[in-house]
Short mmCIF file of C-alpha atoms in Angstrom, two decimals:
data_model
loop_
_atom_site.label_atom_id
_atom_site.label_comp_id
_atom_site.label_asym_id
_atom_site.label_seq_id
_atom_site.Cartn_x
_atom_site.Cartn_y
_atom_site.Cartn_z
CA UNK A 1 -69.19 28.21 39.43
CA UNK A 2 -69.66 24.55 38.16
CA UNK A 3 -66.90 22.53 35.77
CA UNK A 4 -66.54 19.43 33.83
CA UNK A 5 -63.45 17.99 32.71
CA UNK A 6 -63.70 15.67 29.18
CA UNK A 7 -60.12 13.99 28.67
CA UNK A 8 -59.33 14.28 25.09
CA UNK A 9 -56.09 12.67 25.13
CA UNK A 10 -53.32 11.92 27.31
CA UNK A 11 -51.94 14.85 27.29
CA UNK A 12 -54.86 17.65 26.72
CA UNK A 13 -58.08 17.83 28.40
CA UNK A 14 -61.19 20.60 28.05
CA UNK A 15 -62.65 21.99 30.78
CA UNK A 16 -66.47 23.28 30.40
CA UNK A 17 -67.37 26.20 32.60
CA UNK A 18 -70.58 27.08 33.66
CA UNK A 19 -70.68 30.80 36.04
CA UNK A 20 -74.18 32.14 37.25
CA UNK A 21 -74.44 35.67 35.99
CA UNK A 22 -74.07 36.61 39.55
CA UNK A 23 -70.83 35.47 40.32
CA UNK A 24 -69.46 38.45 37.68
CA UNK A 25 -71.02 41.57 39.98
CA UNK A 26 -67.19 41.90 41.21
CA UNK A 27 -65.85 42.29 36.99
CA UNK A 28 -69.05 43.89 35.94
CA UNK A 29 -68.56 46.51 38.52
CA UNK A 30 -64.15 47.24 37.82
CA UNK A 31 -65.52 47.57 34.11
CA UNK A 32 -67.91 50.36 34.65
CA UNK A 33 -64.94 51.86 37.01
CA UNK A 34 -62.49 51.12 34.66
CA UNK A 35 -64.81 52.71 31.45
CA UNK A 36 -65.56 55.42 33.48
CA UNK A 37 -61.86 56.57 34.00
CA UNK A 38 -61.65 56.12 30.52
CA UNK A 39 -64.78 58.14 28.86
CA UNK A 40 -65.65 61.90 28.87
CA UNK A 41 -69.69 62.48 29.18
CA UNK A 42 -71.57 65.51 29.34
CA UNK A 43 -73.28 66.53 32.15
CA UNK A 44 -71.35 64.40 34.08
CA UNK A 45 -68.46 64.66 36.08
CA UNK A 46 -65.51 62.39 35.41
CA UNK A 47 -65.51 58.82 36.79
CA UNK A 48 -68.88 59.50 38.00
CA UNK A 49 -71.12 58.74 34.65
CA UNK A 50 -73.71 56.19 35.51
CA UNK A 51 -73.92 52.57 34.69
CA UNK A 52 -77.32 53.09 32.90
CA UNK A 53 -75.44 56.37 30.52
CA UNK A 54 -72.64 54.09 29.87
CA UNK A 55 -74.73 51.40 28.37
CA UNK A 56 -76.87 53.95 26.79
CA UNK A 57 -74.04 55.80 25.13
CA UNK A 58 -71.43 52.59 24.56
CA UNK A 59 -73.25 49.67 24.57
CA UNK A 60 -73.43 46.66 27.48
CA UNK A 61 -71.74 44.56 25.38
CA UNK A 62 -68.12 47.35 26.17
CA UNK A 63 -69.51 46.05 29.53
CA UNK A 64 -69.69 43.01 29.49
CA UNK A 65 -66.54 42.13 27.12
CA UNK A 66 -64.62 43.85 29.71
CA UNK A 67 -65.94 42.39 32.88
CA UNK A 68 -65.93 38.85 30.79
CA UNK A 69 -61.75 39.50 30.36
CA UNK A 70 -61.78 40.34 33.36
CA UNK A 71 -63.07 37.60 34.93
CA UNK A 72 -62.20 34.71 32.85
CA UNK A 73 -58.40 33.79 34.42
CA UNK A 74 -60.01 33.59 38.13
CA UNK A 75 -62.80 31.00 36.57
CA UNK A 76 -60.03 29.31 34.47
CA UNK A 77 -57.93 28.92 37.68
CA UNK A 78 -60.49 28.17 39.57
CA UNK A 79 -61.87 25.02 37.49
CA UNK A 80 -58.33 23.74 37.11
CA UNK A 81 -57.74 23.72 40.96
CA UNK A 82 -60.61 21.95 41.63
CA UNK A 83 -60.33 19.59 38.92
CA UNK A 84 -56.50 19.37 40.79
CA UNK A 85 -54.71 19.28 36.79
CA UNK A 86 -51.24 20.04 36.52
CA UNK A 87 -51.24 22.35 32.80
CA UNK A 88 -48.81 23.29 31.10
CA UNK A 89 -48.83 26.36 29.25
CA UNK A 90 -51.83 29.13 27.73
CA UNK A 91 -55.32 27.36 27.39
CA UNK A 92 -57.21 27.67 23.78
CA UNK A 93 -60.48 29.64 25.69
CA UNK A 94 -63.86 29.93 23.18
CA UNK A 95 -66.88 31.67 25.49
CA UNK A 96 -69.55 29.45 24.05
CA UNK A 97 -72.70 31.56 25.54
CA UNK A 98 -73.38 34.83 27.04
CA UNK A 99 -76.05 35.34 28.60
CA UNK A 100 -77.22 39.09 30.19
CA UNK A 101 -78.14 38.27 33.40
CA UNK A 102 -78.77 34.82 32.83
CA UNK A 103 -74.80 32.86 32.73
CA UNK A 104 -71.00 32.96 31.40
CA UNK A 105 -70.24 29.17 29.89
CA UNK A 106 -66.76 28.46 27.80
CA UNK A 107 -64.60 25.68 27.36
CA UNK A 108 -60.94 25.87 28.20
CA UNK A 109 -58.24 23.37 26.38
CA UNK A 110 -54.97 22.74 27.76
CA UNK A 111 -52.15 20.94 27.61
CA UNK A 112 -51.79 18.70 30.98
CA UNK A 113 -48.42 16.62 32.84
CA UNK A 114 -49.71 12.80 31.75
CA UNK A 115 -50.31 10.56 34.46
CA UNK A 116 -47.13 8.27 34.73
CA UNK A 117 -46.72 5.04 36.32
CA UNK A 118 -43.28 4.70 37.91
CA UNK A 119 -42.51 0.73 38.11
CA UNK A 120 -39.94 -1.10 39.85
CA UNK A 121 -36.84 0.13 38.99
CA UNK A 122 -34.71 -1.52 41.19
CA UNK A 123 -33.38 -4.42 38.62
CA UNK A 124 -31.74 -1.67 36.74
CA UNK A 125 -28.08 -3.59 35.34
CA UNK A 126 -25.54 -0.68 33.73
CA UNK A 127 -22.10 -1.16 32.70
CA UNK A 128 -19.43 1.79 33.11
CA UNK A 129 -15.98 2.34 32.08
CA UNK A 130 -13.66 0.26 34.44
CA UNK A 131 -11.15 3.83 36.39
CA UNK A 132 -7.57 2.43 35.08
CA UNK A 133 -5.10 5.30 34.82
CA UNK A 134 -1.65 3.51 32.55
CA UNK A 135 1.85 5.42 32.83
CA UNK A 136 0.97 6.28 29.36
CA UNK A 137 -2.10 8.61 30.85
CA UNK A 138 0.45 10.28 33.88
CA UNK A 139 3.03 10.71 31.10
CA UNK A 140 0.50 13.05 28.55
CA UNK A 141 -1.21 14.95 32.18
CA UNK A 142 2.79 15.43 32.90
CA UNK A 143 3.65 16.77 29.62
CA UNK A 144 0.73 18.73 29.27
CA UNK A 145 1.81 20.59 32.54
CA UNK A 146 5.24 20.83 31.16
CA UNK A 147 4.12 22.81 27.92
CA UNK A 148 1.97 25.00 30.28
CA UNK A 149 5.59 25.81 31.30
CA UNK A 150 7.45 26.34 27.98
CA UNK A 151 9.10 29.18 26.93
CA UNK A 152 10.44 30.85 23.65
CA UNK A 153 13.60 31.79 22.08
CA UNK A 154 13.81 33.87 18.56
CA UNK A 155 16.47 31.70 16.10
CA UNK A 156 17.23 32.77 12.60
CA UNK A 157 15.73 30.10 10.46
CA UNK A 158 12.78 29.06 8.79
CA UNK A 159 9.69 27.89 10.43
CA UNK A 160 8.64 24.72 11.44
CA UNK A 161 5.84 22.22 13.15
CA UNK A 162 5.42 23.81 16.89
CA UNK A 163 7.33 27.20 16.42
CA UNK A 164 5.89 29.83 17.39
CA UNK A 165 5.38 32.69 15.16
CA UNK A 166 5.29 36.69 15.25
CA UNK A 167 2.78 37.51 12.02
CA UNK A 168 1.06 40.61 11.01
CA UNK A 169 -2.44 39.13 8.89
CA UNK A 170 -4.16 41.48 5.99
CA UNK A 171 -7.33 40.02 4.21
CA UNK A 172 -8.54 41.13 1.28
CA UNK A 173 -11.97 40.50 -0.17
CA UNK A 174 -12.81 40.69 -3.52
CA UNK A 175 -9.83 43.22 -4.08
CA UNK A 176 -10.29 45.20 -0.91
CA UNK A 177 -9.03 45.24 2.54
CA UNK A 178 -11.18 44.28 5.10
CA UNK A 179 -12.11 47.18 8.01
CA UNK A 180 -11.65 44.27 10.12
CA UNK A 181 -9.05 42.07 8.22
CA UNK A 182 -6.20 44.03 9.27
CA UNK A 183 -4.07 42.24 12.27
CA UNK A 184 -0.66 43.17 13.43
CA UNK A 185 1.94 41.73 15.86
CA UNK A 186 -0.38 38.40 15.94
CA UNK A 187 1.50 35.05 18.26
CA UNK A 188 0.65 31.74 16.54
CA UNK A 189 1.63 28.58 17.00
CA UNK A 190 2.32 26.19 14.13
CA UNK A 191 0.24 23.28 13.90
CA UNK A 192 -2.18 24.68 16.61
CA UNK A 193 -5.39 24.81 13.87
CA UNK A 194 -6.38 28.28 16.06
CA UNK A 195 -6.23 30.21 13.08
CA UNK A 196 -7.36 30.26 9.43
CA UNK A 197 -7.54 26.78 7.44
CA UNK A 198 -4.02 27.17 5.54
CA UNK A 199 -1.89 29.25 7.65
CA UNK A 200 0.67 26.51 8.60
CA UNK A 201 1.35 25.54 5.42
CA UNK A 202 1.54 29.52 4.75
CA UNK A 203 3.96 29.94 7.17
CA UNK A 204 6.26 26.88 7.46
CA UNK A 205 9.51 27.51 5.70
CA UNK A 206 9.16 31.36 6.00
CA UNK A 207 11.96 33.49 7.88
CA UNK A 208 11.52 36.56 9.98
CA UNK A 209 10.60 38.89 7.24
CA UNK A 210 9.02 36.30 4.78
CA UNK A 211 6.13 36.82 3.49
CA UNK A 212 3.11 34.37 1.53
CA UNK A 213 -0.33 34.83 0.42
CA UNK A 214 -3.27 32.04 1.05
CA UNK A 215 -7.08 31.80 0.43
CA UNK A 216 -9.00 30.84 3.47
CA UNK A 217 -12.48 31.60 4.49
CA UNK A 218 -13.15 33.89 7.17
CA UNK A 219 -14.47 32.41 10.33
CA UNK A 220 -15.53 35.54 11.74
CA UNK A 221 -15.96 39.44 11.24
CA UNK A 222 -18.12 41.27 8.68
CA UNK A 223 -17.28 38.88 5.47
CA UNK A 224 -17.54 35.52 7.86
CA UNK A 225 -18.04 32.62 5.67
CA UNK A 226 -16.87 34.52 2.73
CA UNK A 227 -13.46 33.29 0.77
CA UNK A 228 -10.68 36.10 0.98
CA UNK A 229 -7.07 36.43 0.22
CA UNK A 230 -5.09 36.72 2.82
CA UNK A 231 -1.23 37.97 3.09
CA UNK A 232 0.80 37.04 6.34
CA UNK A 233 4.23 38.04 6.75
CA UNK A 234 6.27 36.51 9.12
CA UNK A 235 8.11 39.26 11.90
CA UNK A 236 9.51 36.88 14.32
CA UNK A 237 10.53 33.18 14.51
CA UNK A 238 10.71 31.29 17.75
CA UNK A 239 11.21 28.18 19.07
CA UNK A 240 9.00 26.55 22.39
CA UNK A 241 12.09 25.29 24.73
CA UNK A 242 10.46 22.90 27.16
CA UNK A 243 11.69 22.50 30.72
CA UNK A 244 13.48 19.75 31.57
CA UNK A 245 11.56 16.90 33.78
CA UNK A 246 13.29 17.07 36.62
CA UNK A 247 12.60 17.47 40.67
CA UNK A 248 13.34 21.18 39.66
CA UNK A 249 10.58 21.33 37.61
CA UNK A 250 8.62 19.47 40.01
CA UNK A 251 9.10 22.56 42.65
CA UNK A 252 8.29 24.73 40.08
CA UNK A 253 5.01 23.46 38.85
CA UNK A 254 3.65 22.49 42.02
CA UNK A 255 3.77 22.21 45.51
CA UNK A 256 5.91 19.55 45.63
CA UNK A 257 10.05 18.65 45.55
CA UNK A 258 9.98 15.48 43.76
CA UNK A 259 8.90 15.09 39.74
CA UNK A 260 8.26 11.14 41.47
CA UNK A 261 5.88 13.11 43.99
CA UNK A 262 3.90 15.68 40.97
CA UNK A 263 3.64 12.19 38.79
CA UNK A 264 2.20 10.45 42.04
CA UNK A 265 -0.28 13.20 42.24
CA UNK A 266 -1.25 13.70 38.35
CA UNK A 267 -2.17 9.90 38.68
CA UNK A 268 -4.54 10.14 42.11
CA UNK A 269 -5.73 13.77 40.04
CA UNK A 270 -6.64 11.36 36.91
CA UNK A 271 -8.09 8.46 38.88
CA UNK A 272 -10.29 10.75 40.71
CA UNK A 273 -11.18 12.61 37.16
CA UNK A 274 -12.23 9.07 35.92
CA UNK A 275 -13.92 8.14 39.39
CA UNK A 276 -16.31 11.19 38.35
CA UNK A 277 -16.49 10.76 34.65
CA UNK A 278 -17.76 7.37 35.88
CA UNK A 279 -20.10 8.15 38.37
CA UNK A 280 -21.83 10.55 35.61
CA UNK A 281 -21.92 8.08 33.08
CA UNK A 282 -23.47 5.82 35.44
CA UNK A 283 -26.40 8.23 35.87
CA UNK A 284 -26.93 8.99 32.36
CA UNK A 285 -27.00 5.25 31.51
CA UNK A 286 -29.36 4.61 34.49
CA UNK A 287 -32.09 7.20 33.41
CA UNK A 288 -31.97 6.05 29.51
CA UNK A 289 -32.67 2.19 31.38
CA UNK A 290 -35.55 4.28 33.82
CA UNK A 291 -36.57 5.79 30.46
CA UNK A 292 -37.09 2.77 28.93
CA UNK A 293 -39.46 1.26 31.48
CA UNK A 294 -41.73 4.46 31.42
CA UNK A 295 -44.45 4.74 29.03
CA UNK A 296 -44.27 8.71 28.75
CA UNK A 297 -46.96 10.36 26.04
CA UNK A 298 -45.14 14.13 25.04
CA UNK A 299 -48.09 16.81 24.63
CA UNK A 300 -47.38 18.00 20.91
CA UNK A 301 -47.62 22.06 21.95
CA UNK A 302 -45.14 21.31 24.80
CA UNK A 303 -42.51 19.51 22.02
CA UNK A 304 -42.95 21.84 19.82
CA UNK A 305 -42.17 24.64 21.74
CA UNK A 306 -39.02 22.60 23.10
CA UNK A 307 -37.67 22.38 19.79
CA UNK A 308 -37.92 25.62 18.78
CA UNK A 309 -36.57 27.34 22.00
CA UNK A 310 -33.65 24.28 21.57
CA UNK A 311 -32.97 25.82 17.93
CA UNK A 312 -33.26 29.74 19.19
CA UNK A 313 -30.42 28.78 21.28
CA UNK A 314 -28.45 27.40 19.01
CA UNK A 315 -28.67 29.73 16.53
CA UNK A 316 -28.70 32.77 18.18
CA UNK A 317 -26.41 32.27 21.15
CA UNK A 318 -23.59 29.48 20.33
CA UNK A 319 -23.41 29.35 16.99
CA UNK A 320 -23.71 33.76 16.96
CA UNK A 321 -21.03 33.63 19.79
CA UNK A 322 -18.72 31.50 17.25
CA UNK A 323 -19.33 33.01 13.99
CA UNK A 324 -21.39 30.72 12.24
CA UNK A 325 -24.97 30.20 10.94
CA UNK A 326 -27.03 27.22 10.94
CA UNK A 327 -26.11 26.26 7.39
CA UNK A 328 -22.42 26.17 8.03
CA UNK A 329 -22.23 24.09 11.40
CA UNK A 330 -24.17 21.66 9.39
CA UNK A 331 -21.69 21.23 6.74
CA UNK A 332 -19.12 21.28 9.25
CA UNK A 333 -20.75 18.56 11.15
CA UNK A 334 -21.71 16.74 8.25
CA UNK A 335 -25.43 16.35 8.70
CA UNK A 336 -28.21 17.31 6.31
CA UNK A 337 -31.31 19.71 7.76
CA UNK A 338 -33.64 16.60 7.83
CA UNK A 339 -31.21 14.54 10.22
CA UNK A 340 -30.78 18.07 12.65
CA UNK A 341 -34.60 18.44 12.91
CA UNK A 342 -34.89 14.94 14.09
CA UNK A 343 -32.23 14.83 16.49
CA UNK A 344 -33.10 18.35 17.79
CA UNK A 345 -37.00 16.71 18.20
CA UNK A 346 -35.41 13.58 20.05
CA UNK A 347 -33.08 15.17 21.95
CA UNK A 348 -36.32 17.30 23.16
CA UNK A 349 -38.47 14.31 23.68
CA UNK A 350 -36.02 12.78 25.73
CA UNK A 351 -35.26 16.02 27.98
CA UNK A 352 -39.49 16.31 28.43
CA UNK A 353 -39.84 12.65 29.21
CA UNK A 354 -36.82 12.59 31.80
CA UNK A 355 -38.49 16.08 33.79
CA UNK A 356 -41.50 14.46 33.89
CA UNK A 357 -40.53 10.88 35.21
CA UNK A 358 -37.79 12.29 37.57
CA UNK A 359 -40.73 15.20 38.90
CA UNK A 360 -43.15 12.01 39.18
CA UNK A 361 -40.44 10.74 41.31
CA UNK A 362 -40.09 13.64 43.62
CA UNK A 363 -43.48 13.29 44.44
CA UNK A 364 -43.59 9.47 45.17
CA UNK A 365 -40.13 9.04 46.55
CA UNK A 366 -41.60 12.36 49.45
CA UNK A 367 -38.16 14.40 48.02
CA UNK A 368 -37.97 18.10 49.36
CA UNK A 369 -34.92 19.93 49.23
CA UNK A 370 -33.54 22.33 51.89
CA UNK A 371 -31.71 25.23 52.08
CA UNK A 372 -27.77 23.61 51.88
CA UNK A 373 -28.79 21.92 48.73
CA UNK A 374 -29.93 24.94 46.53
CA UNK A 375 -27.05 26.91 48.22
CA UNK A 376 -24.76 24.62 46.79
CA UNK A 377 -26.41 23.75 43.47
CA UNK A 378 -26.76 27.60 43.50
CA UNK A 379 -22.73 28.13 43.81
CA UNK A 380 -22.16 25.26 41.01
CA UNK A 381 -24.45 26.95 38.51
CA UNK A 382 -22.74 30.71 39.38
CA UNK A 383 -19.08 29.03 38.95
CA UNK A 384 -20.75 27.74 35.74
CA UNK A 385 -22.17 30.86 34.20
CA UNK A 386 -19.23 32.69 35.31
CA UNK A 387 -20.75 34.99 37.69
CA UNK A 388 -20.61 35.26 40.96
CA UNK A 389 -22.66 33.50 43.63
CA UNK A 390 -24.36 36.73 44.82
CA UNK A 391 -24.48 37.94 41.57
CA UNK A 392 -26.09 34.71 39.93
CA UNK A 393 -28.42 34.72 43.11
CA UNK A 394 -29.83 38.27 42.22
CA UNK A 395 -30.29 37.18 38.33
CA UNK A 396 -32.65 33.98 39.52
CA UNK A 397 -34.28 35.82 42.46
CA UNK A 398 -35.41 38.85 39.89
CA UNK A 399 -35.90 36.48 36.92
CA UNK A 400 -38.61 34.18 39.20
CA UNK A 401 -36.05 31.45 38.43
CA UNK A 402 -35.84 30.27 41.80
CA UNK A 403 -38.35 27.56 41.53
CA UNK A 404 -36.51 26.20 38.52
CA UNK A 405 -33.33 25.58 40.58
CA UNK A 406 -35.18 23.60 43.60
CA UNK A 407 -36.83 21.57 40.64
CA UNK A 408 -33.49 20.61 38.95
CA UNK A 409 -32.43 20.04 42.78
CA UNK A 410 -35.08 17.40 43.45
CA UNK A 411 -34.55 16.05 39.94
CA UNK A 412 -31.37 15.89 41.00
CA UNK A 413 -32.10 13.68 44.29
CA UNK A 414 -34.74 11.99 42.26
CA UNK A 415 -32.21 10.26 40.15
CA UNK A 416 -29.53 9.18 42.79
CA UNK A 417 -32.55 7.17 44.42
CA UNK A 418 -32.56 5.03 41.02
CA UNK A 419 -28.94 5.40 40.94
CA UNK A 420 -28.40 3.68 44.43
CA UNK A 421 -30.90 0.84 43.57
CA UNK A 422 -29.10 0.06 40.53
CA UNK A 423 -26.72 -2.61 39.54
CA UNK A 424 -23.60 -0.79 38.16
CA UNK A 425 -20.90 -2.85 37.22
CA UNK A 426 -17.50 -2.06 35.37
CA UNK A 427 -15.89 -3.25 32.21
CA UNK A 428 -14.07 -5.74 34.02
CA UNK A 429 -16.99 -7.41 35.67
CA UNK A 430 -16.43 -5.32 39.15
CA UNK A 431 -19.87 -4.12 41.01
CA UNK A 432 -19.16 -0.30 41.16
CA UNK A 433 -19.77 1.34 44.78
CA UNK A 434 -20.95 4.41 43.43
CA UNK A 435 -20.90 6.10 47.37
CA UNK A 436 -17.42 4.88 47.55
CA UNK A 437 -16.74 7.68 44.81
CA UNK A 438 -19.26 10.51 46.35
CA UNK A 439 -16.71 12.95 47.99
CA UNK A 440 -14.22 12.26 46.11
CA UNK A 441 -16.10 13.15 42.55
CA UNK A 442 -18.17 15.93 44.35
CA UNK A 443 -14.59 17.63 45.21
CA UNK A 444 -13.45 17.13 41.15
CA UNK A 445 -16.87 18.66 40.15
CA UNK A 446 -16.20 21.85 42.21
CA UNK A 447 -12.91 21.74 40.65
CA UNK A 448 -13.98 21.55 37.38
CA UNK A 449 -16.57 23.63 37.71
CA UNK A 450 -14.06 26.36 39.56
CA UNK A 451 -11.60 25.94 36.43
CA UNK A 452 -14.49 26.14 34.17
CA UNK A 453 -15.64 29.46 35.42
CA UNK A 454 -11.80 31.05 35.73
CA UNK A 455 -11.68 30.28 32.01
CA UNK A 456 -14.92 32.27 31.44
CA UNK A 457 -13.46 35.29 33.39
CA UNK A 458 -10.15 35.31 31.68
CA UNK A 459 -12.14 34.61 28.33
#
């Protein structure tokens, strides 16, 4: 076999391959054997039909076609390996010549990873938010904790903002009550915005036993997106009662004995979270600066596939779970379809460039991923997906996704190399030493991941 490579553009090549006919022998034998198992010829036992009879009865062309289809993937792979190409996606193959007993010639056009030159990145400088926790921040955190321990007590008065009302709902569209439009005993906090638009105005001022009707667009269900006449009946009005901010509350809501200790712990947690946000911000801004330094051509087909994948995931997974279609989503976002297309393409381009650049850095820096790093990454991904580590690991292995996870870890290590050499300053002009924050931010990240997993499990 002989092969040659022609560069069509920085991300696409054409392979020209010449195969002597004798190298097709194994595939020809396999073709005769396969056809033998599929046909019946009078006078011959099943599977024992001679090659010359198959040629006479079914045509040599059918045998050649079967043999070529069997052989092409191997010869293509051999040509790719010989040229040391990093191919992307499937090739477009064209058989240019097939002479029985003489030669098989074909071409294969395929996208490849572009050659990327990583310049010196040690001069990258970025600015991030300073880590500052104010008394107001602490007050807000403690107040949120206090809200979680609020209790309710029924009251005999009209409902007000912040009250928790128990309500019965009935939705009608075009005069007909929807089968999935009736709900009784729903608990709702006025002002939370968690139910239908217009419900706050409808229930405010109603006492237990009061009823009101309002018009609202349904967010989900069989009539999602349609205008409905909604009847709401209040069966109970309850006032939220917050606990006093004292030592007793600290002991109830935490492991601390005093409210002062609780506040100090809240301050420390906020600082850790802001340090994590600061580290994440540094990574994102360093990456942006790095991408600005590198010229990265993007294969058109790869970009098209990535754009389609992002749109599919948004429409059929994220929006589907929210009961929205793309048109409604764009309306809520205040974007035109053209703006959405442009933003999706821009995000896809950035994603592809990021992968190419960081993968090149992995090779350049000779970075490896050990078992401990892979396991740690797998644990984080499992928690964020709401699956147990064992379940997630099994799904990854069965789906052949282990190399993808290894790639994610390696690219993370590559970005860390760049961040380490960059100069990071906060908005106060102080140099940020991200190494000092590594342990704390990892702890916060683990906490955040764990909390995310708990929310998904509860949901």
